[in-house]
PDB file of C-alpha atoms in Angstrom:
ATOM      1  CA  UNK A  24    -108.135 -35.410 -67.622  1.00 59.00           C
ATOM      2  CA  UNK A  25    -107.821 -33.148 -64.627  1.00 62.00           C
ATOM      3  CA  UNK A  26    -104.895 -31.245 -64.792  1.00 64.00           C
ATOM      4  CA  UNK A  27    -105.342 -28.953 -61.572  1.00 82.00           C
ATOM      5  CA  UNK A  28    -104.253 -31.458 -58.809  1.00 87.00           C
ATOM      6  CA  UNK A  29    -102.425 -31.473 -55.606  1.00 92.00           C
ATOM      7  CA  UNK A  30     -99.843 -34.400 -54.740  1.00 92.00           C
ATOM      8  CA  UNK A  31     -98.869 -34.880 -51.420  1.00 95.00           C
ATOM      9  CA  UNK A  32     -95.761 -37.189 -50.905  1.00 95.00           C
ATOM     10  CA  UNK A  33     -95.469 -37.957 -47.061  1.00 94.00           C
ATOM     11  CA  UNK A  34     -92.185 -38.898 -45.642  1.00 93.00           C
ATOM     12  CA  UNK A  35     -90.887 -38.549 -49.069  1.00 95.00           C
ATOM     13  CA  UNK A  36     -87.248 -39.458 -47.798  1.00 94.00           C
ATOM     14  CA  UNK A  37     -88.556 -42.986 -47.200  1.00 94.00           C
ATOM     15  CA  UNK A  38     -89.562 -43.757 -51.082  1.00 95.00           C
ATOM     16  CA  UNK A  39     -87.730 -45.653 -53.548  1.00 94.00           C
ATOM     17  CA  UNK A  40     -84.709 -44.040 -55.148  1.00 92.00           C
ATOM     18  CA  UNK A  41     -86.016 -44.802 -58.571  1.00 91.00           C
ATOM     19  CA  UNK A  42     -89.456 -43.020 -57.453  1.00 92.00           C
ATOM     20  CA  UNK A  43     -87.415 -39.783 -56.569  1.00 93.00           C
ATOM     21  CA  UNK A  44     -85.607 -40.397 -59.809  1.00 91.00           C
ATOM     22  CA  UNK A  45     -89.013 -40.343 -61.587  1.00 91.00           C
ATOM     23  CA  UNK A  46     -89.935 -36.885 -59.593  1.00 92.00           C
ATOM     24  CA  UNK A  47     -86.710 -35.650 -61.330  1.00 91.00           C
ATOM     25  CA  UNK A  48     -88.171 -35.850 -64.438  1.00 89.00           C
ATOM     26  CA  UNK A  49     -91.733 -34.682 -63.528  1.00 92.00           C
ATOM     27  CA  UNK A  50     -90.414 -31.721 -61.511  1.00 91.00           C
ATOM     28  CA  UNK A  51     -88.142 -30.602 -64.735  1.00 90.00           C
ATOM     29  CA  UNK A  52     -90.109 -31.586 -67.511  1.00 90.00           C
ATOM     30  CA  UNK A  53     -93.741 -31.799 -66.291  1.00 90.00           C
ATOM     31  CA  UNK A  54     -94.694 -35.186 -67.979  1.00 89.00           C
ATOM     32  CA  UNK A  55     -94.172 -38.620 -67.619  1.00 89.00           C
ATOM     33  CA  UNK A  56     -94.996 -41.747 -69.138  1.00 88.00           C
ATOM     34  CA  UNK A  57     -97.274 -44.226 -67.333  1.00 86.00           C
ATOM     35  CA  UNK A  58     -97.517 -47.778 -67.172  1.00 88.00           C
ATOM     36  CA  UNK A  59     -99.265 -48.340 -70.397  1.00 93.00           C
ATOM     37  CA  UNK A  60     -96.742 -45.805 -72.113  1.00 92.00           C
ATOM     38  CA  UNK A  61     -99.009 -43.161 -72.399  1.00 92.00           C
ATOM     39  CA  UNK A  62     -97.539 -39.449 -71.587  1.00 91.00           C
ATOM     40  CA  UNK A  63     -99.486 -37.935 -68.391  1.00 88.00           C
ATOM     41  CA  UNK A  64     -98.702 -33.973 -68.122  1.00 87.00           C
ATOM     42  CA  UNK A  65     -98.347 -33.168 -64.700  1.00 88.00           C
ATOM     43  CA  UNK A  66     -97.633 -29.466 -65.530  1.00 88.00           C
ATOM     44  CA  UNK A  67    -100.527 -28.195 -63.417  1.00 88.00           C
ATOM     45  CA  UNK A  68     -99.727 -30.341 -60.606  1.00 88.00           C
ATOM     46  CA  UNK A  69     -99.009 -28.948 -57.181  1.00 91.00           C
ATOM     47  CA  UNK A  70     -96.511 -31.307 -55.557  1.00 93.00           C
ATOM     48  CA  UNK A  71     -95.756 -30.891 -51.906  1.00 95.00           C
ATOM     49  CA  UNK A  72     -93.260 -32.977 -50.050  1.00 95.00           C
ATOM     50  CA  UNK A  73     -92.969 -33.800 -46.529  1.00 94.00           C
ATOM     51  CA  UNK A  74     -89.637 -34.935 -44.842  1.00 93.00           C
ATOM     52  CA  UNK A  75     -88.067 -35.975 -41.617  1.00 90.00           C
ATOM     53  CA  UNK A  76     -84.787 -35.533 -43.573  1.00 92.00           C
ATOM     54  CA  UNK A  77     -82.394 -33.596 -41.181  1.00 90.00           C
ATOM     55  CA  UNK A  78     -84.729 -33.983 -38.107  1.00 88.00           C
ATOM     56  CA  UNK A  79     -81.676 -34.818 -35.625  1.00 88.00           C
ATOM     57  CA  UNK A  80     -79.865 -31.451 -36.740  1.00 92.00           C
ATOM     58  CA  UNK A  81     -82.980 -29.660 -36.643  1.00 91.00           C
ATOM     59  CA  UNK A  82     -83.395 -31.201 -32.903  1.00 87.00           C
ATOM     60  CA  UNK A  83     -79.840 -30.379 -31.758  1.00 90.00           C
ATOM     61  CA  UNK A  84     -79.845 -26.688 -33.515  1.00 93.00           C
ATOM     62  CA  UNK A  85     -83.494 -25.823 -31.929  1.00 89.00           C
ATOM     63  CA  UNK A  86     -81.819 -27.102 -28.535  1.00 87.00           C
ATOM     64  CA  UNK A  87     -78.808 -24.763 -28.840  1.00 92.00           C
ATOM     65  CA  UNK A  88     -81.010 -21.960 -29.529  1.00 90.00           C
ATOM     66  CA  UNK A  89     -80.413 -21.705 -33.225  1.00 91.00           C
ATOM     67  CA  UNK A  90     -82.909 -20.196 -35.480  1.00 89.00           C
ATOM     68  CA  UNK A  91     -83.623 -22.777 -38.249  1.00 88.00           C
ATOM     69  CA  UNK A  92     -84.707 -19.972 -40.899  1.00 85.00           C
ATOM     70  CA  UNK A  93     -80.792 -18.777 -40.542  1.00 90.00           C
ATOM     71  CA  UNK A  94     -79.771 -22.521 -40.991  1.00 91.00           C
ATOM     72  CA  UNK A  95     -81.666 -23.722 -43.680  1.00 92.00           C
ATOM     73  CA  UNK A  96     -78.446 -23.718 -46.125  1.00 93.00           C
ATOM     74  CA  UNK A  97     -76.732 -25.789 -43.345  1.00 95.00           C
ATOM     75  CA  UNK A  98     -79.580 -28.235 -42.936  1.00 95.00           C
ATOM     76  CA  UNK A  99     -80.084 -28.493 -46.802  1.00 95.00           C
ATOM     77  CA  UNK A 100     -76.251 -29.380 -47.049  1.00 95.00           C
ATOM     78  CA  UNK A 101     -76.279 -31.983 -44.567  1.00 95.00           C
ATOM     79  CA  UNK A 102     -79.176 -33.933 -46.172  1.00 95.00           C
ATOM     80  CA  UNK A 103     -77.304 -33.847 -49.597  1.00 95.00           C
ATOM     81  CA  UNK A 104     -74.107 -34.961 -47.708  1.00 96.00           C
ATOM     82  CA  UNK A 105     -75.930 -38.032 -46.230  1.00 95.00           C
ATOM     83  CA  UNK A 106     -77.320 -38.935 -49.513  1.00 93.00           C
ATOM     84  CA  UNK A 107     -80.646 -38.537 -48.138  1.00 93.00           C
ATOM     85  CA  UNK A 108     -81.890 -36.444 -51.498  1.00 95.00           C
ATOM     86  CA  UNK A 109     -79.692 -35.399 -54.597  1.00 94.00           C
ATOM     87  CA  UNK A 110     -78.739 -31.811 -54.869  1.00 94.00           C
ATOM     88  CA  UNK A 111     -80.614 -31.503 -58.266  1.00 94.00           C
ATOM     89  CA  UNK A 112     -84.047 -32.988 -56.875  1.00 94.00           C
ATOM     90  CA  UNK A 113     -84.015 -30.605 -53.909  1.00 94.00           C
ATOM     91  CA  UNK A 114     -83.499 -27.679 -56.357  1.00 93.00           C
ATOM     92  CA  UNK A 115     -86.400 -28.626 -58.477  1.00 92.00           C
ATOM     93  CA  UNK A 116     -88.538 -27.840 -55.837  1.00 92.00           C
ATOM     94  CA  UNK A 117     -89.664 -24.170 -55.503  1.00 91.00           C
ATOM     95  CA  UNK A 118     -89.003 -23.668 -51.976  1.00 92.00           C
ATOM     96  CA  UNK A 119     -87.997 -25.789 -48.705  1.00 92.00           C
ATOM     97  CA  UNK A 120     -89.878 -24.992 -45.219  1.00 92.00           C
ATOM     98  CA  UNK A 121     -88.413 -25.780 -42.412  1.00 91.00           C
ATOM     99  CA  UNK A 122     -90.640 -26.378 -39.367  1.00 87.00           C
ATOM    100  CA  UNK A 123     -89.965 -26.067 -35.555  1.00 84.00           C
ATOM    101  CA  UNK A 124     -90.451 -28.864 -33.575  1.00 83.00           C
ATOM    102  CA  UNK A 125     -93.516 -29.238 -31.751  1.00 84.00           C
ATOM    103  CA  UNK A 126     -93.281 -27.635 -28.060  1.00 83.00           C
ATOM    104  CA  UNK A 127     -95.072 -28.450 -25.242  1.00 86.00           C
ATOM    105  CA  UNK A 128     -97.710 -25.721 -25.945  1.00 90.00           C
ATOM    106  CA  UNK A 129     -98.316 -27.120 -29.012  1.00 90.00           C
ATOM    107  CA  UNK A 130     -98.676 -30.694 -27.922  1.00 91.00           C
ATOM    108  CA  UNK A 131    -101.039 -29.424 -25.097  1.00 94.00           C
ATOM    109  CA  UNK A 132    -103.258 -27.882 -27.729  1.00 95.00           C
ATOM    110  CA  UNK A 133    -103.107 -31.415 -30.123  1.00 94.00           C
ATOM    111  CA  UNK A 134    -103.836 -33.506 -26.694  1.00 95.00           C
ATOM    112  CA  UNK A 135    -106.816 -31.336 -26.192  1.00 96.00           C
ATOM    113  CA  UNK A 136    -107.945 -31.600 -29.781  1.00 96.00           C
ATOM    114  CA  UNK A 137    -107.805 -35.665 -29.717  1.00 96.00           C
ATOM    115  CA  UNK A 138    -109.598 -35.453 -26.227  1.00 97.00           C
ATOM    116  CA  UNK A 139    -112.489 -33.623 -27.492  1.00 97.00           C
ATOM    117  CA  UNK A 140    -112.867 -35.832 -30.597  1.00 97.00           C
ATOM    118  CA  UNK A 141    -113.176 -38.507 -27.895  1.00 97.00           C
ATOM    119  CA  UNK A 142    -115.880 -36.329 -25.871  1.00 97.00           C
ATOM    120  CA  UNK A 143    -118.014 -35.907 -28.851  1.00 97.00           C
ATOM    121  CA  UNK A 144    -117.787 -39.816 -29.437  1.00 95.00           C
ATOM    122  CA  UNK A 145    -118.967 -40.572 -25.557  1.00 96.00           C
ATOM    123  CA  UNK A 146    -121.358 -37.862 -25.977  1.00 95.00           C
ATOM    124  CA  UNK A 147    -123.051 -39.491 -28.510  1.00 94.00           C
ATOM    125  CA  UNK A 148    -123.083 -42.436 -26.149  1.00 92.00           C
ATOM    126  CA  UNK A 149    -124.574 -40.100 -23.233  1.00 94.00           C
ATOM    127  CA  UNK A 150    -121.614 -40.087 -21.315  1.00 95.00           C
ATOM    128  CA  UNK A 151    -119.957 -36.797 -20.424  1.00 96.00           C
ATOM    129  CA  UNK A 152    -115.961 -36.197 -20.268  1.00 96.00           C
ATOM    130  CA  UNK A 153    -114.060 -33.589 -18.587  1.00 96.00           C
ATOM    131  CA  UNK A 154    -110.665 -32.915 -19.968  1.00 96.00           C
ATOM    132  CA  UNK A 155    -108.788 -31.125 -17.524  1.00 95.00           C
ATOM    133  CA  UNK A 156    -105.235 -29.286 -17.455  1.00 94.00           C
ATOM    134  CA  UNK A 157    -103.809 -32.025 -15.015  1.00 95.00           C
ATOM    135  CA  UNK A 158    -104.744 -34.536 -17.533  1.00 95.00           C
ATOM    136  CA  UNK A 159    -103.224 -32.537 -20.412  1.00 95.00           C
ATOM    137  CA  UNK A 160    -100.265 -31.882 -18.222  1.00 94.00           C
ATOM    138  CA  UNK A 161     -99.850 -35.616 -17.392  1.00 94.00           C
ATOM    139  CA  UNK A 162    -100.400 -36.905 -21.289  1.00 94.00           C
ATOM    140  CA  UNK A 163     -97.723 -34.402 -22.520  1.00 93.00           C
ATOM    141  CA  UNK A 164     -95.440 -35.406 -20.452  1.00 91.00           C
ATOM    142  CA  UNK A 165     -95.447 -39.126 -20.757  1.00 92.00           C
ATOM    143  CA  UNK A 166     -96.545 -38.702 -24.537  1.00 88.00           C
ATOM    144  CA  UNK A 167     -93.641 -36.261 -25.891  1.00 81.00           C
ATOM    145  CA  UNK A 168     -91.381 -37.733 -28.121  1.00 77.00           C
ATOM    146  CA  UNK A 169     -88.831 -35.642 -30.268  1.00 69.00           C
ATOM    147  CA  UNK A 170     -88.639 -38.160 -32.818  1.00 68.00           C
ATOM    148  CA  UNK A 171     -92.204 -39.157 -33.669  1.00 72.00           C
ATOM    149  CA  UNK A 172     -94.020 -35.808 -32.721  1.00 74.00           C
ATOM    150  CA  UNK A 173     -97.739 -36.214 -31.608  1.00 80.00           C
ATOM    151  CA  UNK A 174     -97.886 -39.895 -32.615  1.00 83.00           C
ATOM    152  CA  UNK A 175     -96.824 -41.318 -29.225  1.00 90.00           C
ATOM    153  CA  UNK A 176     -99.503 -38.930 -27.937  1.00 92.00           C
ATOM    154  CA  UNK A 177    -102.469 -40.316 -29.948  1.00 92.00           C
ATOM    155  CA  UNK A 178    -101.183 -44.121 -28.461  1.00 93.00           C
ATOM    156  CA  UNK A 179    -100.842 -42.839 -25.197  1.00 94.00           C
ATOM    157  CA  UNK A 180    -104.295 -41.551 -25.119  1.00 96.00           C
ATOM    158  CA  UNK A 181    -105.835 -44.571 -26.497  1.00 95.00           C
ATOM    159  CA  UNK A 182    -104.276 -46.829 -23.798  1.00 95.00           C
ATOM    160  CA  UNK A 183    -104.421 -44.691 -20.766  1.00 95.00           C
ATOM    161  CA  UNK A 184    -107.723 -42.922 -21.756  1.00 96.00           C
ATOM    162  CA  UNK A 185    -109.800 -44.357 -24.108  1.00 96.00           C
ATOM    163  CA  UNK A 186    -109.425 -47.965 -23.074  1.00 96.00           C
ATOM    164  CA  UNK A 187    -110.114 -47.775 -19.504  1.00 96.00           C
ATOM    165  CA  UNK A 188    -113.394 -45.716 -20.419  1.00 96.00           C
ATOM    166  CA  UNK A 189    -114.089 -48.575 -22.869  1.00 95.00           C
ATOM    167  CA  UNK A 190    -113.529 -51.229 -20.020  1.00 96.00           C
ATOM    168  CA  UNK A 191    -115.842 -49.110 -17.755  1.00 95.00           C
ATOM    169  CA  UNK A 192    -118.510 -49.186 -20.384  1.00 94.00           C
ATOM    170  CA  UNK A 193    -118.342 -52.527 -21.040  1.00 95.00           C
ATOM    171  CA  UNK A 194    -118.452 -53.540 -17.421  1.00 96.00           C
ATOM    172  CA  UNK A 195    -121.115 -51.747 -16.796  1.00 94.00           C
ATOM    173  CA  UNK A 196    -119.485 -49.409 -14.260  1.00 94.00           C
ATOM    174  CA  UNK A 197    -119.912 -46.320 -16.529  1.00 93.00           C
ATOM    175  CA  UNK A 198    -123.393 -45.874 -17.888  1.00 90.00           C
ATOM    176  CA  UNK A 199    -125.746 -43.596 -19.751  1.00 91.00           C
ATOM    177  CA  UNK A 200    -125.875 -40.170 -18.617  1.00 91.00           C
ATOM    178  CA  UNK A 201    -122.816 -40.278 -16.175  1.00 94.00           C
ATOM    179  CA  UNK A 202    -119.868 -38.163 -16.211  1.00 94.00           C
ATOM    180  CA  UNK A 203    -116.183 -39.204 -16.431  1.00 95.00           C
ATOM    181  CA  UNK A 204    -112.865 -37.181 -15.344  1.00 93.00           C
ATOM    182  CA  UNK A 205    -109.990 -39.271 -16.661  1.00 92.00           C
ATOM    183  CA  UNK A 206    -107.025 -39.042 -14.505  1.00 82.00           C
TER     184      UNK A 206
END
């Protein structure tokens, strides 16, 4: 009914093989049949698939100082050899874009954004939170995981910053109008 759409397939490598085979048909023919047997037009559908396939190899290459854009074919060949994706599926996508792992600078920016969001929520409750460089450095140092990117950082902020602040609010130690500087 609304042919111009974007479909994001996050962590596509984790999908069932039958689903990946369905996308072979969709990407090749532009059509598929739904559960009622009706033909669905997907010709004007932009499909973006993210994947962590090849992540260990990418990490090794980055550590060795190799440039990912020069190693694209090697990475794709390894993914095919490991049986993660069939070559015909990869070839149906217009492009494969490789992303470098997040570095300390990017993780610091992510941590700052997460803390700024918390500061906005606290400000709505009348509490001012100060974000310091030592706090950002500590969070990045403790919340970095090459395999999981920024997700452990989110959990660390929840457990080491948000929860202690919430506990102080509940106990009455932190009140409206006060300023807090997490450490």
